[in-house]
Amino acid sequence: MRRTLIAAGAVGLLLAATACGGSATGASGGDDTLTIGIGVPAMPWNLAEAGSGPEAQYYQPVFDTLIRLSPEAEPTPNVATSWSYDESRTKLTLELRSGLTFTDGLPVDAEAVRANLMHTKSGTKTAATDLRAVSGVDVIDPDTAVVNLAAPDPALTTALGGVAGMLASPASLTAASGPVGSGPYALDRGATTDGQQYTYTRNPGYWNSSAFPFNKIVIKYISDATARTNALLAGQLDTSPLTAQRAQAAKDRGINVIDYDAGQIQGLFIWDRGGTVVPALGDPKVRQALNFAFDRAAISKTADLGYSAPTTQPFNTKSVAFDEALNSRYLYDPAKARQLLAEAGYPNGFEVTVPDFAGKYAEAQAAMVQSLTDIGITVHLDNMPSDQIFTAILAGKYPMSFFRLEATTPWRTIQLQMQEGSTWNPFRYHDPVLDRMVQEIQFAPDADTSPRYRELNNYVVDQAWNVPWTSVQNLYGISDKVSVTPQAFSLYPPIYQIQTATH
């Protein structure tokens, strides 16, 4: 007997009418144009190599998703109108909307779903990680697909509302000639300059066009936060992420700035927990010492300008795994840090090379270097282009670094960084005790797994897997021409939650 999770019905958010009932004037793009500023570069159009973070905005105009996430990040119908699990939670049946096509004319059907899920799963980036449990897809009929799982995945339906659930034409899975999807827009290659500006024009055959009021979307990659803010102030952008250092200036100039908890943890991330490159990092006492070295309240005040909350935990504050008591585990105590280093055999500290993030996070990096120096650790900054740092970290070049990493649902947080095959576990470290805890959560017969998640959180904090400092508020600037509904656990709001302003 199946347990039905959601039935087909009114699509609600998806069928919402446009706010003004007419055209919108977008920044620098003329009528009906939405111009978005973004601070991260585009990733490959091939979804097998796609990330699932803020770069998702590049994909959203072209690729529709099986499931759509509400502002609270709850799954709602989209291409899939309903879905249900079997009793073992290892078979997910998807009922698909009939009659949809990709812009090349091929049908959006169960065969296309199978081709996409298995192709995306074959990759190495976070979208592929989200599908790790998928073992295959059975095509029952054109409108019914059954996703088979090697083990239960508590976050799968949420993942299918993101990049992992996006659908490309089966004839263009590798996107060798550019992306081909079934989404509300198509990439205008003639008006696109790779690495700078991406232009999308309306797909006239899209099934839910009323949810997207703009005839054209332009996404501009501007890596420099000051330049991006200036473009917003000059009316060249309708939306843009802001840094804490630029938010007040934007407010003073009449820009509407929204701030919300997007589920992002900032701190010193220890990639080499096994001590492969820096042996000291393989000792829990050393990692605990690093946790005592940081004044989290001061970092929140100076580096984040108060747009954050101190934390010692890898899970976001709204997660069932979060335990307020753990935030007292590592109170600022540099003397204690030096004592632990000495006990571990490093009375004079050690040397470590980290990537230089000063271009984007100067204040946070300065706090990191000073705090480590204060306990005897010598930090060497390796300068490289900002668009190459992520690739270098994932390749295992750095044993630790300053970083910001999404912390959405507790299961997805585990998937992203705490399993041997996790994307953000570049040294493939694994802990048998933690592995057991993860399995207990995954196969738990009880509906409420909150105690199990909190037990795992306690263990990870005690073992000092990382050195979280703060849970960071997201800051997003918008012009008076648009309205934006923030998405829980998303740094950048999805394009379907950007509408014309209400008058």
mmCIF file of N, CA and C in Angstrom, residues 320-418:
data_model
loop_
_atom_site.group_PDB
_atom_site.id
_atom_site.type_symbol
_atom_site.label_atom_id
_atom_site.label_comp_id
_atom_site.label_asym_id
_atom_site.label_seq_id
_atom_site.Cartn_x
_atom_site.Cartn_y
_atom_site.Cartn_z
ATOM 1 N N VAL A 320 15.568 20.570 12.338
ATOM 2 C CA VAL A 320 15.252 19.713 13.492
ATOM 3 C C VAL A 320 16.530 19.189 14.142
ATOM 4 N N ALA A 321 17.652 19.283 13.448
ATOM 5 C CA ALA A 321 18.931 18.832 14.017
ATOM 6 C C ALA A 321 19.548 19.877 14.939
ATOM 7 N N PHE A 322 19.101 21.109 14.825
ATOM 8 C CA PHE A 322 19.720 22.201 15.581
ATOM 9 C C PHE A 322 19.468 22.042 17.077
ATOM 10 N N ASP A 323 20.507 22.301 17.869
ATOM 11 C CA ASP A 323 20.438 22.187 19.325
ATOM 12 C C ASP A 323 21.083 23.443 19.922
ATOM 13 N N GLU A 324 20.274 24.318 20.480
ATOM 14 C CA GLU A 324 20.770 25.592 20.989
ATOM 15 C C GLU A 324 21.889 25.402 22.004
ATOM 16 N N ALA A 325 21.815 24.336 22.795
ATOM 17 C CA ALA A 325 22.827 24.106 23.836
ATOM 18 C C ALA A 325 24.225 23.942 23.247
ATOM 19 N N LEU A 326 24.318 23.479 22.010
ATOM 20 C CA LEU A 326 25.628 23.259 21.393
ATOM 21 C C LEU A 326 26.364 24.563 21.120
ATOM 22 N N ASN A 327 25.640 25.663 21.075
ATOM 23 C CA ASN A 327 26.310 26.931 20.798
ATOM 24 C C ASN A 327 27.173 27.417 21.959
ATOM 25 N N SER A 328 27.088 26.706 23.081
ATOM 26 C CA SER A 328 27.976 27.013 24.215
ATOM 27 C C SER A 328 29.163 26.053 24.280
ATOM 28 N N ARG A 329 29.255 25.160 23.315
ATOM 29 C CA ARG A 329 30.295 24.132 23.346
ATOM 30 C C ARG A 329 31.691 24.714 23.181
ATOM 31 N N TYR A 330 31.837 25.719 22.312
ATOM 32 C CA TYR A 330 33.163 26.291 22.043
ATOM 33 C C TYR A 330 33.116 27.803 22.241
ATOM 34 N N LEU A 331 33.035 28.236 23.474
ATOM 35 C CA LEU A 331 33.111 29.659 23.751
ATOM 36 C C LEU A 331 34.539 30.142 23.501
ATOM 37 N N TYR A 332 34.668 31.358 23.077
ATOM 38 C CA TYR A 332 35.974 31.918 22.695
ATOM 39 C C TYR A 332 36.979 31.793 23.839
ATOM 40 N N ASP A 333 38.064 31.059 23.578
ATOM 41 C CA ASP A 333 39.053 30.804 24.628
ATOM 42 C C ASP A 333 40.388 30.445 23.963
ATOM 43 N N PRO A 334 41.143 31.452 23.508
ATOM 44 C CA PRO A 334 42.415 31.145 22.828
ATOM 45 C C PRO A 334 43.417 30.413 23.712
ATOM 46 N N ALA A 335 43.357 30.643 25.022
ATOM 47 C CA ALA A 335 44.271 29.906 25.923
ATOM 48 C C ALA A 335 43.935 28.421 25.895
ATOM 49 N N LYS A 336 42.672 28.103 25.904
ATOM 50 C CA LYS A 336 42.240 26.702 25.804
ATOM 51 C C LYS A 336 42.674 26.111 24.459
ATOM 52 N N ALA A 337 42.587 26.907 23.412
ATOM 53 C CA ALA A 337 43.010 26.436 22.095
ATOM 54 C C ALA A 337 44.485 26.078 22.096
ATOM 55 N N ARG A 338 45.316 26.948 22.669
ATOM 56 C CA ARG A 338 46.766 26.670 22.714
ATOM 57 C C ARG A 338 47.056 25.445 23.582
ATOM 58 N N GLN A 339 46.294 25.272 24.653
ATOM 59 C CA GLN A 339 46.481 24.102 25.523
ATOM 60 C C GLN A 339 46.191 22.806 24.768
ATOM 61 N N LEU A 340 45.084 22.797 24.012
ATOM 62 C CA LEU A 340 44.725 21.599 23.246
ATOM 63 C C LEU A 340 45.766 21.305 22.162
ATOM 64 N N LEU A 341 46.273 22.337 21.519
ATOM 65 C CA LEU A 341 47.314 22.126 20.519
ATOM 66 C C LEU A 341 48.558 21.498 21.158
ATOM 67 N N ALA A 342 48.921 21.982 22.332
ATOM 68 C CA ALA A 342 50.086 21.423 23.028
ATOM 69 C C ALA A 342 49.848 19.973 23.405
ATOM 70 N N GLU A 343 48.650 19.660 23.911
ATOM 71 C CA GLU A 343 48.322 18.289 24.278
ATOM 72 C C GLU A 343 48.371 17.355 23.074
ATOM 73 N N ALA A 344 48.048 17.895 21.903
ATOM 74 C CA ALA A 344 48.068 17.079 20.687
ATOM 75 C C ALA A 344 49.467 16.974 20.085
ATOM 76 N N GLY A 345 50.425 17.656 20.687
ATOM 77 C CA GLY A 345 51.800 17.587 20.195
ATOM 78 C C GLY A 345 52.201 18.726 19.293
ATOM 79 N N TYR A 346 51.440 19.824 19.303
ATOM 80 C CA TYR A 346 51.743 20.970 18.453
ATOM 81 C C TYR A 346 51.820 22.246 19.296
ATOM 82 N N PRO A 347 52.755 22.297 20.263
ATOM 83 C CA PRO A 347 52.848 23.478 21.134
ATOM 84 C C PRO A 347 53.213 24.747 20.370
ATOM 85 N N ASN A 348 53.834 24.594 19.214
ATOM 86 C CA ASN A 348 54.212 25.748 18.399
ATOM 87 C C ASN A 348 53.311 25.909 17.180
ATOM 88 N N GLY A 349 52.184 25.222 17.216
ATOM 89 C CA GLY A 349 51.247 25.317 16.098
ATOM 90 C C GLY A 349 51.722 24.540 14.888
ATOM 91 N N PHE A 350 51.253 24.931 13.717
ATOM 92 C CA PHE A 350 51.656 24.291 12.468
ATOM 93 C C PHE A 350 51.403 25.276 11.337
ATOM 94 N N GLU A 351 51.839 24.932 10.146
ATOM 95 C CA GLU A 351 51.651 25.790 8.980
ATOM 96 C C GLU A 351 50.562 25.209 8.083
ATOM 97 N N VAL A 352 49.822 26.091 7.425
ATOM 98 C CA VAL A 352 48.761 25.640 6.534
ATOM 99 C C VAL A 352 48.578 26.659 5.422
ATOM 100 N N THR A 353 48.304 26.161 4.225
ATOM 101 C CA THR A 353 48.028 27.027 3.072
ATOM 102 C C THR A 353 46.539 27.001 2.773
ATOM 103 N N VAL A 354 45.964 28.185 2.623
ATOM 104 C CA VAL A 354 44.528 28.306 2.356
ATOM 105 C C VAL A 354 44.319 29.223 1.161
ATOM 106 N N PRO A 355 43.194 29.096 0.449
ATOM 107 C CA PRO A 355 42.921 30.007 -0.662
ATOM 108 C C PRO A 355 42.610 31.411 -0.155
ATOM 109 N N ASP A 356 42.986 32.392 -0.947
ATOM 110 C CA ASP A 356 42.792 33.793 -0.583
ATOM 111 C C ASP A 356 41.400 34.244 -1.023
ATOM 112 N N PHE A 357 40.529 34.486 -0.048
ATOM 113 C CA PHE A 357 39.168 34.933 -0.322
ATOM 114 C C PHE A 357 39.004 36.437 -0.090
ATOM 115 N N ALA A 358 40.106 37.172 0.013
ATOM 116 C CA ALA A 358 40.019 38.593 0.358
ATOM 117 C C ALA A 358 39.207 39.389 -0.654
ATOM 118 N N GLY A 359 39.202 38.958 -1.906
ATOM 119 C CA GLY A 359 38.454 39.687 -2.927
ATOM 120 C C GLY A 359 36.967 39.736 -2.661
ATOM 121 N N LYS A 360 36.436 38.712 -2.002
ATOM 122 C CA LYS A 360 34.993 38.661 -1.747
ATOM 123 C C LYS A 360 34.660 38.782 -0.273
ATOM 124 N N TYR A 361 35.530 38.289 0.581
ATOM 125 C CA TYR A 361 35.220 38.251 2.018
ATOM 126 C C TYR A 361 36.429 38.754 2.820
ATOM 127 N N ALA A 362 36.799 39.989 2.586
ATOM 128 C CA ALA A 362 38.011 40.528 3.195
ATOM 129 C C ALA A 362 37.943 40.529 4.716
ATOM 130 N N GLU A 363 36.816 40.973 5.271
ATOM 131 C CA GLU A 363 36.705 41.075 6.727
ATOM 132 C C GLU A 363 36.721 39.694 7.379
ATOM 133 N N ALA A 364 36.010 38.750 6.791
ATOM 134 C CA ALA A 364 35.967 37.399 7.349
ATOM 135 C C ALA A 364 37.337 36.738 7.267
ATOM 136 N N GLN A 365 38.015 36.925 6.145
ATOM 137 C CA GLN A 365 39.341 36.313 6.010
ATOM 138 C C GLN A 365 40.333 36.928 7.004
ATOM 139 N N ALA A 366 40.240 38.228 7.196
ATOM 140 C CA ALA A 366 41.140 38.874 8.154
ATOM 141 C C ALA A 366 40.925 38.315 9.554
ATOM 142 N N ALA A 367 39.656 38.077 9.906
ATOM 143 C CA ALA A 367 39.353 37.500 11.221
ATOM 144 C C ALA A 367 39.918 36.091 11.331
ATOM 145 N N MET A 368 39.824 35.335 10.249
ATOM 146 C CA MET A 368 40.349 33.970 10.255
ATOM 147 C C MET A 368 41.860 33.961 10.453
ATOM 148 N N VAL A 369 42.567 34.757 9.669
ATOM 149 C CA VAL A 369 44.029 34.769 9.741
ATOM 150 C C VAL A 369 44.498 35.226 11.111
ATOM 151 N N GLN A 370 43.900 36.280 11.637
ATOM 152 C CA GLN A 370 44.317 36.792 12.935
ATOM 153 C C GLN A 370 44.039 35.795 14.048
ATOM 154 N N SER A 371 42.866 35.166 14.023
ATOM 155 C CA SER A 371 42.502 34.215 15.079
ATOM 156 C C SER A 371 43.428 33.011 15.082
ATOM 157 N N LEU A 372 43.785 32.522 13.896
ATOM 158 C CA LEU A 372 44.704 31.385 13.819
ATOM 159 C C LEU A 372 46.118 31.788 14.236
ATOM 160 N N THR A 373 46.523 32.976 13.819
ATOM 161 C CA THR A 373 47.846 33.463 14.217
ATOM 162 C C THR A 373 47.958 33.583 15.730
ATOM 163 N N ASP A 374 46.875 34.009 16.365
ATOM 164 C CA ASP A 374 46.878 34.215 17.814
ATOM 165 C C ASP A 374 47.125 32.928 18.603
ATOM 166 N N ILE A 375 46.850 31.768 17.978
ATOM 167 C CA ILE A 375 47.088 30.511 18.694
ATOM 168 C C ILE A 375 48.303 29.773 18.128
ATOM 169 N N GLY A 376 49.111 30.474 17.330
ATOM 170 C CA GLY A 376 50.370 29.919 16.877
ATOM 171 C C GLY A 376 50.350 29.225 15.542
ATOM 172 N N ILE A 377 49.265 29.336 14.786
ATOM 173 C CA ILE A 377 49.181 28.682 13.477
ATOM 174 C C ILE A 377 49.591 29.680 12.395
ATOM 175 N N THR A 378 50.507 29.264 11.545
ATOM 176 C CA THR A 378 50.992 30.114 10.462
ATOM 177 C C THR A 378 50.159 29.870 9.213
ATOM 178 N N VAL A 379 49.538 30.925 8.713
ATOM 179 C CA VAL A 379 48.642 30.819 7.561
ATOM 180 C C VAL A 379 49.310 31.410 6.325
ATOM 181 N N HIS A 380 49.380 30.626 5.252
ATOM 182 C CA HIS A 380 49.871 31.100 3.967
ATOM 183 C C HIS A 380 48.671 31.258 3.032
ATOM 184 N N LEU A 381 48.491 32.443 2.470
ATOM 185 C CA LEU A 381 47.375 32.717 1.566
ATOM 186 C C LEU A 381 47.793 32.461 0.130
ATOM 187 N N ASP A 382 47.044 31.628 -0.557
ATOM 188 C CA ASP A 382 47.329 31.287 -1.950
ATOM 189 C C ASP A 382 46.362 32.066 -2.833
ATOM 190 N N ASN A 383 46.895 33.019 -3.575
ATOM 191 C CA ASN A 383 46.050 33.871 -4.418
ATOM 192 C C ASN A 383 45.800 33.205 -5.762
ATOM 193 N N MET A 384 44.550 33.127 -6.144
ATOM 194 C CA MET A 384 44.183 32.605 -7.455
ATOM 195 C C MET A 384 42.876 33.265 -7.876
ATOM 196 N N PRO A 385 42.511 33.228 -9.165
ATOM 197 C CA PRO A 385 41.249 33.823 -9.604
ATOM 198 C C PRO A 385 40.074 33.242 -8.826
ATOM 199 N N SER A 386 39.138 34.123 -8.450
ATOM 200 C CA SER A 386 38.032 33.692 -7.598
ATOM 201 C C SER A 386 37.197 32.607 -8.239
ATOM 202 N N ASP A 387 37.095 32.603 -9.578
ATOM 203 C CA ASP A 387 36.269 31.597 -10.237
ATOM 204 C C ASP A 387 36.950 30.237 -10.306
ATOM 205 N N GLN A 388 38.202 30.138 -9.796
ATOM 206 C CA GLN A 388 38.902 28.852 -9.787
ATOM 207 C C GLN A 388 39.024 28.246 -8.386
ATOM 208 N N ILE A 389 38.623 29.017 -7.373
ATOM 209 C CA ILE A 389 38.820 28.551 -5.998
ATOM 210 C C ILE A 389 37.977 27.318 -5.709
ATOM 211 N N PHE A 390 36.704 27.336 -6.099
ATOM 212 C CA PHE A 390 35.840 26.199 -5.793
ATOM 213 C C PHE A 390 36.393 24.919 -6.412
ATOM 214 N N THR A 391 36.815 25.012 -7.665
ATOM 215 C CA THR A 391 37.354 23.836 -8.348
ATOM 216 C C THR A 391 38.585 23.311 -7.623
ATOM 217 N N ALA A 392 39.429 24.229 -7.150
ATOM 218 C CA ALA A 392 40.647 23.825 -6.445
ATOM 219 C C ALA A 392 40.323 23.152 -5.117
ATOM 220 N N ILE A 393 39.334 23.680 -4.398
ATOM 221 C CA ILE A 393 38.930 23.051 -3.131
ATOM 222 C C ILE A 393 38.400 21.649 -3.394
ATOM 223 N N LEU A 394 37.536 21.525 -4.399
ATOM 224 C CA LEU A 394 36.948 20.217 -4.704
ATOM 225 C C LEU A 394 38.000 19.218 -5.175
ATOM 226 N N ALA A 395 39.087 19.715 -5.719
ATOM 227 C CA ALA A 395 40.165 18.838 -6.176
ATOM 228 C C ALA A 395 41.094 18.433 -5.038
ATOM 229 N N GLY A 396 40.833 18.945 -3.826
ATOM 230 C CA GLY A 396 41.650 18.579 -2.682
ATOM 231 C C GLY A 396 42.950 19.356 -2.568
ATOM 232 N N LYS A 397 42.992 20.555 -3.136
ATOM 233 C CA LYS A 397 44.231 21.326 -3.094
ATOM 234 C C LYS A 397 44.483 21.921 -1.709
ATOM 235 N N TYR A 398 43.409 22.230 -0.984
ATOM 236 C CA TYR A 398 43.563 22.918 0.298
ATOM 237 C C TYR A 398 43.059 22.056 1.454
ATOM 238 N N PRO A 399 43.825 21.962 2.525
ATOM 239 C CA PRO A 399 43.397 21.152 3.677
ATOM 240 C C PRO A 399 42.282 21.809 4.482
ATOM 241 N N MET A 400 42.184 23.145 4.400
ATOM 242 C CA MET A 400 41.087 23.848 5.049
ATOM 243 C C MET A 400 40.973 25.224 4.400
ATOM 244 N N SER A 401 39.860 25.910 4.662
ATOM 245 C CA SER A 401 39.687 27.233 4.081
ATOM 246 C C SER A 401 38.508 27.937 4.726
ATOM 247 N N PHE A 402 38.511 29.259 4.592
ATOM 248 C CA PHE A 402 37.266 29.979 4.845
ATOM 249 C C PHE A 402 36.253 29.508 3.817
ATOM 250 N N PHE A 403 34.971 29.446 4.215
ATOM 251 C CA PHE A 403 33.960 29.018 3.254
ATOM 252 C C PHE A 403 32.575 29.371 3.768
ATOM 253 N N ARG A 404 31.647 29.440 2.844
ATOM 254 C CA ARG A 404 30.231 29.504 3.152
ATOM 255 C C ARG A 404 29.555 28.351 2.415
ATOM 256 N N LEU A 405 28.779 27.555 3.152
ATOM 257 C CA LEU A 405 28.145 26.387 2.562
ATOM 258 C C LEU A 405 26.683 26.330 2.982
ATOM 259 N N GLU A 406 25.849 26.005 2.013
ATOM 260 C CA GLU A 406 24.420 25.934 2.297
ATOM 261 C C GLU A 406 24.125 24.830 3.311
ATOM 262 N N ALA A 407 23.153 25.097 4.158
ATOM 263 C CA ALA A 407 22.667 24.112 5.124
ATOM 264 C C ALA A 407 21.145 24.164 5.048
ATOM 265 N N THR A 408 20.578 23.331 4.218
ATOM 266 C CA THR A 408 19.134 23.378 3.969
ATOM 267 C C THR A 408 18.434 22.369 4.867
ATOM 268 N N THR A 409 17.851 21.335 4.285
ATOM 269 C CA THR A 409 17.260 20.293 5.111
ATOM 270 C C THR A 409 18.382 19.507 5.784
ATOM 271 N N PRO A 410 18.131 18.902 6.942
ATOM 272 C CA PRO A 410 19.223 18.181 7.619
ATOM 273 C C PRO A 410 19.789 17.039 6.788
ATOM 274 N N TRP A 411 18.915 16.344 6.059
ATOM 275 C CA TRP A 411 19.425 15.234 5.257
ATOM 276 C C TRP A 411 20.315 15.731 4.133
ATOM 277 N N ARG A 412 19.925 16.853 3.503
ATOM 278 C CA ARG A 412 20.742 17.372 2.416
ATOM 279 C C ARG A 412 22.076 17.897 2.943
ATOM 280 N N THR A 413 22.081 18.443 4.148
ATOM 281 C CA THR A 413 23.339 18.874 4.758
ATOM 282 C C THR A 413 24.276 17.686 4.929
ATOM 283 N N ILE A 414 23.716 16.567 5.363
ATOM 284 C CA ILE A 414 24.514 15.342 5.490
ATOM 285 C C ILE A 414 25.041 14.912 4.128
ATOM 286 N N GLN A 415 24.153 14.930 3.121
ATOM 287 C CA GLN A 415 24.561 14.505 1.789
ATOM 288 C C GLN A 415 25.683 15.375 1.222
ATOM 289 N N LEU A 416 25.632 16.653 1.479
ATOM 290 C CA LEU A 416 26.590 17.575 0.881
ATOM 291 C C LEU A 416 27.994 17.467 1.469
ATOM 292 N N GLN A 417 28.099 17.116 2.782
ATOM 293 C CA GLN A 417 29.423 17.218 3.375
ATOM 294 C C GLN A 417 29.835 16.108 4.326
ATOM 295 N N MET A 418 28.930 15.212 4.714
ATOM 296 C CA MET A 418 29.255 14.288 5.796
ATOM 297 C C MET A 418 29.378 12.830 5.395
#
